mmCIF file of C-alpha atoms in Angstrom:
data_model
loop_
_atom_site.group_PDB
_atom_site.id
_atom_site.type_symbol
_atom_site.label_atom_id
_atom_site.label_comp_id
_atom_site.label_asym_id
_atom_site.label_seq_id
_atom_site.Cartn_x
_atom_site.Cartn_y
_atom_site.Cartn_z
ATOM 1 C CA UNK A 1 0.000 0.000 0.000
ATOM 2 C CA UNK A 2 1.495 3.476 -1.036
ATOM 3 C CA UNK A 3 0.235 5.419 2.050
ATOM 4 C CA UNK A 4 0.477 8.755 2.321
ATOM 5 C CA UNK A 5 -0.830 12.140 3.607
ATOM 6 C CA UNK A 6 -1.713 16.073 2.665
ATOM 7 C CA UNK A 7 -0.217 18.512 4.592
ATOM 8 C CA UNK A 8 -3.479 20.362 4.771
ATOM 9 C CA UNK A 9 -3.010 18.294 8.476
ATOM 10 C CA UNK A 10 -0.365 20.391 9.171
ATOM 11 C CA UNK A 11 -0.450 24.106 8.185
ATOM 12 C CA UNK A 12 2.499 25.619 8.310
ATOM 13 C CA UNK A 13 4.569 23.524 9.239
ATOM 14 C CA UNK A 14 8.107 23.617 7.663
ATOM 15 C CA UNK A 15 9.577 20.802 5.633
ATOM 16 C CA UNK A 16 11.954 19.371 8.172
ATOM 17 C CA UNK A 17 8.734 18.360 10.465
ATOM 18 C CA UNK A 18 6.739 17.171 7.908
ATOM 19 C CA UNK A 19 9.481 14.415 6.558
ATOM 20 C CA UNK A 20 10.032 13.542 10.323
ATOM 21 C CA UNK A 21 5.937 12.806 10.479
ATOM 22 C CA UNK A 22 6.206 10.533 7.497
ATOM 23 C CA UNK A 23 9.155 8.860 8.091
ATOM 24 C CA UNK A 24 8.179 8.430 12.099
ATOM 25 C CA UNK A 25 5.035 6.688 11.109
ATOM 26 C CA UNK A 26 5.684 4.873 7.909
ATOM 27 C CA UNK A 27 4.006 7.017 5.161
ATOM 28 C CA UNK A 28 5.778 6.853 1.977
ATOM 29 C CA UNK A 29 3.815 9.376 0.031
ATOM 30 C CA UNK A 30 2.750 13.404 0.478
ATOM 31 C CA UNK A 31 0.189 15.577 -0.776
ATOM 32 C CA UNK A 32 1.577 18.875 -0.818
ATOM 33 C CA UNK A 33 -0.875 22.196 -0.175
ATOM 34 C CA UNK A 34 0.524 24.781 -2.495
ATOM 35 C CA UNK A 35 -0.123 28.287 -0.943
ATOM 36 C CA UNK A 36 1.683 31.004 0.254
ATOM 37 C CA UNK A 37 2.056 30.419 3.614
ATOM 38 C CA UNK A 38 3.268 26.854 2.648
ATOM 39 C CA UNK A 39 6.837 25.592 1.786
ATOM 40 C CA UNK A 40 5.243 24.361 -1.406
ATOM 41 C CA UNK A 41 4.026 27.595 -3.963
ATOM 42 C CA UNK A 42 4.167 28.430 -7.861
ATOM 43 C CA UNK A 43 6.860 31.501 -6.559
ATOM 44 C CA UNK A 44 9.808 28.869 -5.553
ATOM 45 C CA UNK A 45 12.823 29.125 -7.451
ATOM 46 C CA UNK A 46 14.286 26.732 -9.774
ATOM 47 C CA UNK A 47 16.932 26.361 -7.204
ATOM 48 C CA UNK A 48 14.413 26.120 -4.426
ATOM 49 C CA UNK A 49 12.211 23.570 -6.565
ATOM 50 C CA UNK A 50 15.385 21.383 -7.128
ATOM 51 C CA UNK A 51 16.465 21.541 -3.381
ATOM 52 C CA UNK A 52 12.882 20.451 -2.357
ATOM 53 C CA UNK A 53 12.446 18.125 -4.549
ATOM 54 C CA UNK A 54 15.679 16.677 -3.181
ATOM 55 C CA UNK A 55 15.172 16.634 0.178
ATOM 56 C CA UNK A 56 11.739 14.887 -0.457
ATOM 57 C CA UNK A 57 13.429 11.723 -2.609
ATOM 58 C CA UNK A 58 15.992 11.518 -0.247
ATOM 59 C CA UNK A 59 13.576 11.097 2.523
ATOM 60 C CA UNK A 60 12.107 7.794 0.515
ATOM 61 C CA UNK A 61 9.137 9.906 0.138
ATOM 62 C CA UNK A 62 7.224 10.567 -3.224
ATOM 63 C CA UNK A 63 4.657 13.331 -3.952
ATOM 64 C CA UNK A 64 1.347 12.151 -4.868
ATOM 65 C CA UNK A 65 -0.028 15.623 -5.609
ATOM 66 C CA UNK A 66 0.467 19.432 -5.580
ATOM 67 C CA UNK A 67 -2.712 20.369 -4.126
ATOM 68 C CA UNK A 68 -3.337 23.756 -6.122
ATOM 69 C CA UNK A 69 -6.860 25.281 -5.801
ATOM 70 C CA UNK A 70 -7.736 26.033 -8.918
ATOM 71 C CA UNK A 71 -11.059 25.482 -9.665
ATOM 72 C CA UNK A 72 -10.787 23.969 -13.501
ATOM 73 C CA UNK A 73 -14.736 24.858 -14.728
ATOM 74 C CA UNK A 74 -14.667 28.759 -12.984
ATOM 75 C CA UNK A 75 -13.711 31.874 -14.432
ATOM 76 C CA UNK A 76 -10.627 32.868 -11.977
ATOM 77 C CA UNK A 77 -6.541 33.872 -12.263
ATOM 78 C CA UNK A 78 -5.422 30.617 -10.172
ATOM 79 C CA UNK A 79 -2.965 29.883 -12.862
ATOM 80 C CA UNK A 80 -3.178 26.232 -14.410
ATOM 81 C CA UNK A 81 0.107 26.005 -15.907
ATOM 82 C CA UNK A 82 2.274 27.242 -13.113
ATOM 83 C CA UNK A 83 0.852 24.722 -11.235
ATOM 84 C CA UNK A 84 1.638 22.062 -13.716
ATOM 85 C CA UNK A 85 5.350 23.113 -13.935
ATOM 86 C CA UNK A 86 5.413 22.772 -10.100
ATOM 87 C CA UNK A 87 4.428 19.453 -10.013
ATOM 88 C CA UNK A 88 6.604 18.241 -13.008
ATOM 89 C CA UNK A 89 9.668 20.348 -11.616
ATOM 90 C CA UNK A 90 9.254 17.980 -7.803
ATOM 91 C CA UNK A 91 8.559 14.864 -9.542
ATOM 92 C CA UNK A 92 4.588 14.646 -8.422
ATOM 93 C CA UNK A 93 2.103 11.937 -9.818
ATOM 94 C CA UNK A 94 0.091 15.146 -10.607
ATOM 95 C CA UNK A 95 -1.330 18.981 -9.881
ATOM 96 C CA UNK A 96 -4.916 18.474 -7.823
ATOM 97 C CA UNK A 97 -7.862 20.733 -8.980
ATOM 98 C CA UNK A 98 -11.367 21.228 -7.851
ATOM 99 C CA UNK A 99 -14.244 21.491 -10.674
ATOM 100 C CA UNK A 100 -15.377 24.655 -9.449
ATOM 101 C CA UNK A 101 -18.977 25.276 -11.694
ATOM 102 C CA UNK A 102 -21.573 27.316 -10.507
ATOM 103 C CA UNK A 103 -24.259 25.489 -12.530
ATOM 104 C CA UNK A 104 -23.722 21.701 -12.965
ATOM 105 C CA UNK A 105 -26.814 20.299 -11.335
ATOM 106 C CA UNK A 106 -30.052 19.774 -13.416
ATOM 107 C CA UNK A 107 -28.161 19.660 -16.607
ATOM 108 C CA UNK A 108 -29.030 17.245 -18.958
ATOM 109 C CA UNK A 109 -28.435 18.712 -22.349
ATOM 110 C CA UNK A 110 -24.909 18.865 -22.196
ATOM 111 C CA UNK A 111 -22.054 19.893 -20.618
ATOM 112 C CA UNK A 112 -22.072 23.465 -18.718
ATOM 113 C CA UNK A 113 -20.731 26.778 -19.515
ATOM 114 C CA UNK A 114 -18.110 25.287 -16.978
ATOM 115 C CA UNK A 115 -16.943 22.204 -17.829
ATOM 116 C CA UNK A 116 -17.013 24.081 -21.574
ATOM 117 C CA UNK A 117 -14.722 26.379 -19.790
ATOM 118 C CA UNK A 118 -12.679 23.801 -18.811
ATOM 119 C CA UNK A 119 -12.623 21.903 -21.947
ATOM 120 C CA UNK A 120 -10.828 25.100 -23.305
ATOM 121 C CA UNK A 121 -8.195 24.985 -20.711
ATOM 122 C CA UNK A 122 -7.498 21.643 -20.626
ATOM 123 C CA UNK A 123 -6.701 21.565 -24.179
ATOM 124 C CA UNK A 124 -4.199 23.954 -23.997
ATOM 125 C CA UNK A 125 -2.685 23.089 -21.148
ATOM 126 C CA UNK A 126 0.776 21.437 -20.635
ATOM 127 C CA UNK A 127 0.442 17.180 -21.081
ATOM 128 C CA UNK A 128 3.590 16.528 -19.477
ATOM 129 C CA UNK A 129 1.936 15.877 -15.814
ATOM 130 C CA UNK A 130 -1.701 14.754 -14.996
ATOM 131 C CA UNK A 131 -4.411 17.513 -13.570
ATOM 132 C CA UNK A 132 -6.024 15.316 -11.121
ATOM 133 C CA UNK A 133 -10.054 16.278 -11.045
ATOM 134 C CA UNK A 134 -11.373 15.719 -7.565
ATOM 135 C CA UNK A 135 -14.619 14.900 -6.497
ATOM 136 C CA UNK A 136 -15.422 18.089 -4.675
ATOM 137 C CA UNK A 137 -17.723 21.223 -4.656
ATOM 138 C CA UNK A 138 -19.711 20.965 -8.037
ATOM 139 C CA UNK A 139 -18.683 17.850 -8.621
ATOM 140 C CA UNK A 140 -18.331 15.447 -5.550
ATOM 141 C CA UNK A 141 -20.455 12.644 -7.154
ATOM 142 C CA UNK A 142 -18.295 10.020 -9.061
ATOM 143 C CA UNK A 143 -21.241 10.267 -11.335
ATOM 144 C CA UNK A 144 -20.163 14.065 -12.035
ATOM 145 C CA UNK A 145 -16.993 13.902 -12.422
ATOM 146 C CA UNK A 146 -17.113 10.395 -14.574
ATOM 147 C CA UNK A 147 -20.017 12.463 -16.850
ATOM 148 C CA UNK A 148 -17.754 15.091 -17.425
ATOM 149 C CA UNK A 149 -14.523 13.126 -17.702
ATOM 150 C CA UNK A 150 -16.409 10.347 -20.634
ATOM 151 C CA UNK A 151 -17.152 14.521 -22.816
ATOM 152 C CA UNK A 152 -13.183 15.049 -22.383
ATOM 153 C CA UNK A 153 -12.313 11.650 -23.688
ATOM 154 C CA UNK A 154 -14.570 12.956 -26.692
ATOM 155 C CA UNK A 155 -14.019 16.302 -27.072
ATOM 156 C CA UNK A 156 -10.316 16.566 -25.705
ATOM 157 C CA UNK A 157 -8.222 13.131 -27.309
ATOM 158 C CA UNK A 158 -4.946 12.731 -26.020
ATOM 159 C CA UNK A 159 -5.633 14.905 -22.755
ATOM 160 C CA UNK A 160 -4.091 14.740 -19.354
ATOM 161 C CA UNK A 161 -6.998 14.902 -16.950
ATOM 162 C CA UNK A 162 -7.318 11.806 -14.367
ATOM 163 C CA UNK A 163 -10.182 11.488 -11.167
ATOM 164 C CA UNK A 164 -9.075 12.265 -7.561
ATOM 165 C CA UNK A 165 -11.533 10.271 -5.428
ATOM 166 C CA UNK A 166 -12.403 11.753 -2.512
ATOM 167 C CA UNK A 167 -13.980 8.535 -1.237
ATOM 168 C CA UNK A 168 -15.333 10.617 1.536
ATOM 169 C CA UNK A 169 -17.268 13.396 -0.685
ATOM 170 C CA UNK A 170 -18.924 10.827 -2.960
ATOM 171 C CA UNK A 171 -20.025 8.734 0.381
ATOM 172 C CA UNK A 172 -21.549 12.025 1.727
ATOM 173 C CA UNK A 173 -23.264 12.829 -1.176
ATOM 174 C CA UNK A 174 -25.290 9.227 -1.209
ATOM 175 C CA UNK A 175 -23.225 7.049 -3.659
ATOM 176 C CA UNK A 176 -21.657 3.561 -2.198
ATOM 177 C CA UNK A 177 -17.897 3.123 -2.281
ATOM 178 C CA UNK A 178 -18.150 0.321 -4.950
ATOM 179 C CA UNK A 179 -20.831 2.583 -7.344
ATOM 180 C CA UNK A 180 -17.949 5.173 -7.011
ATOM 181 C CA UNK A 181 -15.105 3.099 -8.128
ATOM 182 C CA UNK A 182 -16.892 1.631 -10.928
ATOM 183 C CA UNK A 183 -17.504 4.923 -11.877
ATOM 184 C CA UNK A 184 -13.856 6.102 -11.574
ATOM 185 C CA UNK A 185 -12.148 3.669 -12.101
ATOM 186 C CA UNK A 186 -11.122 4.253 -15.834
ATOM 187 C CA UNK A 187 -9.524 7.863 -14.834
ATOM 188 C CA UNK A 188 -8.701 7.254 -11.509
ATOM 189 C CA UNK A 189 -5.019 8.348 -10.153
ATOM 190 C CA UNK A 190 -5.701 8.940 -6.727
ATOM 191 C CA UNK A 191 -7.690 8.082 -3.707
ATOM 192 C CA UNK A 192 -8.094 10.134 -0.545
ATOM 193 C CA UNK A 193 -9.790 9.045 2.722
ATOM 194 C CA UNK A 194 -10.842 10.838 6.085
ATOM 195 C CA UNK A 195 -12.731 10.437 8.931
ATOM 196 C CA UNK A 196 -16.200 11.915 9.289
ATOM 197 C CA UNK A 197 -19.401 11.651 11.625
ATOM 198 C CA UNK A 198 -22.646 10.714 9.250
ATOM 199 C CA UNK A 199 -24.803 11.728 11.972
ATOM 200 C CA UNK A 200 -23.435 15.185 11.721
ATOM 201 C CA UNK A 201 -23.868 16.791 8.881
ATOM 202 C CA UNK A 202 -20.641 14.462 7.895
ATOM 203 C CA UNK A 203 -18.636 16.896 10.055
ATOM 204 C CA UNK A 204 -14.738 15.592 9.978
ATOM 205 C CA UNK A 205 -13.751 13.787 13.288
ATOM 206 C CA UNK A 206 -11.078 12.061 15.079
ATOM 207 C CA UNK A 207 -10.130 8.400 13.532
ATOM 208 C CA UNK A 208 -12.029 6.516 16.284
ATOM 209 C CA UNK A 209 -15.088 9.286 16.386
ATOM 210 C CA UNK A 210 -16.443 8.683 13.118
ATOM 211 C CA UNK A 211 -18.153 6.183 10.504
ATOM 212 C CA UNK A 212 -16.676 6.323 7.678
ATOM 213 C CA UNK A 213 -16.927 2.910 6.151
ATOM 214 C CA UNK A 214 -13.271 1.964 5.965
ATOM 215 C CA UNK A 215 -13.165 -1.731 5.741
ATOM 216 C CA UNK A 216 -15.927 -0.956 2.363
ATOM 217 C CA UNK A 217 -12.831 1.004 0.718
ATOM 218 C CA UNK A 218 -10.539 -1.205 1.186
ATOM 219 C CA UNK A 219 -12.239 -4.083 -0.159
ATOM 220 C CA UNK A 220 -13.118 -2.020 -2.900
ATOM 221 C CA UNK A 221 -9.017 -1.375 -3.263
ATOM 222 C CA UNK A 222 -8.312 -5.187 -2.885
ATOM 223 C CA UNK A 223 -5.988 -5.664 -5.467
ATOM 224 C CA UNK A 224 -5.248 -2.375 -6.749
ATOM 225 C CA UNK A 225 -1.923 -0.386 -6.462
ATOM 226 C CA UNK A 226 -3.686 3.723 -6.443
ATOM 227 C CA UNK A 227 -2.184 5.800 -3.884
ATOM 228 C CA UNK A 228 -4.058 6.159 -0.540
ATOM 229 C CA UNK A 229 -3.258 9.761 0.946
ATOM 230 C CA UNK A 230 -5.036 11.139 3.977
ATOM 231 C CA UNK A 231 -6.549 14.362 3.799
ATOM 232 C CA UNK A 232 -6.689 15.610 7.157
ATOM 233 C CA UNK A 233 -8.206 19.169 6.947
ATOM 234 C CA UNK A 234 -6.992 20.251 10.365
ATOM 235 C CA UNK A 235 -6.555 24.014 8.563
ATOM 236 C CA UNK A 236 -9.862 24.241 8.245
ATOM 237 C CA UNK A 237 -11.081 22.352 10.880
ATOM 238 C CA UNK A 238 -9.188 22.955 14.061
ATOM 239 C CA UNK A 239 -10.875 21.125 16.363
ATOM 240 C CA UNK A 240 -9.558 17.918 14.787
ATOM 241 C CA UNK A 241 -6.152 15.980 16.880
ATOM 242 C CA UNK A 242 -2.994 16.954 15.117
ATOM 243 C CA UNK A 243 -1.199 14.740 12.332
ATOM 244 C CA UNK A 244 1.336 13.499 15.477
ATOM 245 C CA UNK A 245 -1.465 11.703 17.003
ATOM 246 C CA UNK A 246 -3.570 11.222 14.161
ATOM 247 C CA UNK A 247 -0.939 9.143 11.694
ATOM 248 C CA UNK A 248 -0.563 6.499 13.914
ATOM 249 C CA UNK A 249 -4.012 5.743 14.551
ATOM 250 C CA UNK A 250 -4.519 5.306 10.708
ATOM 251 C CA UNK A 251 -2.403 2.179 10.836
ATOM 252 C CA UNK A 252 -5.072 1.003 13.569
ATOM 253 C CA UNK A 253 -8.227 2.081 11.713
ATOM 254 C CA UNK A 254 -6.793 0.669 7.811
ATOM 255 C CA UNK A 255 -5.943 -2.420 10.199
ATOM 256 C CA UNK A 256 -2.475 -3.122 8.421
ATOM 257 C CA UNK A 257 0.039 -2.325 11.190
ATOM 258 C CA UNK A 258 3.378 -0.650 10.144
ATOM 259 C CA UNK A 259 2.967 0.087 6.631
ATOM 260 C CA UNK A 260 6.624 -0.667 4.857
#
């Protein structure tokens, strides 16, 4: 299992303490938040992106993502191609996206002014490394994002978009694990977990507070080889138990002991 983890669970946090978290509890794999306040950010240097990269490798760590927050489908300045030359200057599987259409629901004639948005920018956008579409805000059904994916293969041949499964968006929004996968599965490049409470609102909890159906995703996985990275939104949601006591209780709750 490559298991890995965003460091959304850790804002701020410089790079030396987020290789000691991995490497002190056996994740092999990071999700890196590209922002300003982050070590990770479209301004780095050549230099800096060559030193980071570096350090990273040399840690036995790869990067499954740059977690950018451009939002493919909306009309914004969150620039696409920077993001892309991030990713393929620090080695990582691919640059994260969010949909980001303002009216997706209810069509049925088409796709949207959005997603014909993004059609436009995915076709000139650099191939080299993967946009990875996540199931999130317009989107967060597999259905959604497998609709919209099945026009690309169409409209777009030869492009470089694959699905980031948020297992836990398209399990809030009323769709099994399996229906998701099947529905994925032909794009799919990434799968992120969490914990959440059902009987709140599917409010993100502590690893043993929660419901999320766990042992369903990883039978659904049997087999398989995808990244598993654990988005633990602690920026956002402060309440939650930091990464330092939260990574080792994900061994406990995936029930595989020391991942090697």
């Amino acid at each position: 299992m490559r298991l890995g983890f965003a460091t959304l669970g850790c804002p701020g946090a410089p790079l030396d303490d987020v290789l000691a978290l991995a490497q002190g509890n056996n994740f092999t794999g990071l999700e890196l938040r590209a922002a300003p306040d982050e070590f990770t950010h479209t301004g780095l240097s050549a230099a800096q992106r060559r030193e980071l990269r570096a350090r990273i490798e040399d840690a036995g760590l790869q990067v499954f993502a740059v977690s950018s927050y451009v939002k493919l489908c909306a009309v914004e300045e969150q620039p696409l191609e920077a993001h892309l030359e991030l990713a393929a200057d620090l080695g990582a599987l691919g640059v994260r996206v969010f949909p980001g259409d303002d009216a997706t629901e209810g069509t049925t004639d088409g796709p949207s002014a959005g997603e014909i948005r993004a059609l436009d920018r995915v076709t000139s956008a650099p191939r080299d490394v993967p946009i990875l579409l996540e199931t999130h805000d317009s989107h967060s059904t597999a259905r959604q994002v497998a609709a919209f994916l099945s026009v690309l293969d169409t409209d777009v041949p030869g492009h470089n978009v694959k699905a980031l499964w948020d297992s836990s968006h398209t399990w809030s929004h009323g769709e099994t694990l399996a229906e998701a996968f099947t529905l994925l599965r032909p794009w799919l490049e990434l799968v992120q977990f969490k914990q959440a409470d059902s009987r709140r609102d599917y409010r993100p909890v502590a690893i043993d507070e929660g419901d999320f159906p766990i042992d369903e995703l990883l039978t659904v996985l049997d087999g398989t080889d995808y990244p598993l990275s654990l988005e633990w939104e602690l920026k956002w949601h402060p309440h939650l138990p930091p990464l330092a006591e939260t990574l080792p209780a994900v061994h406990t709750w995936l029930g595989v002991g020391s991942v090697k």
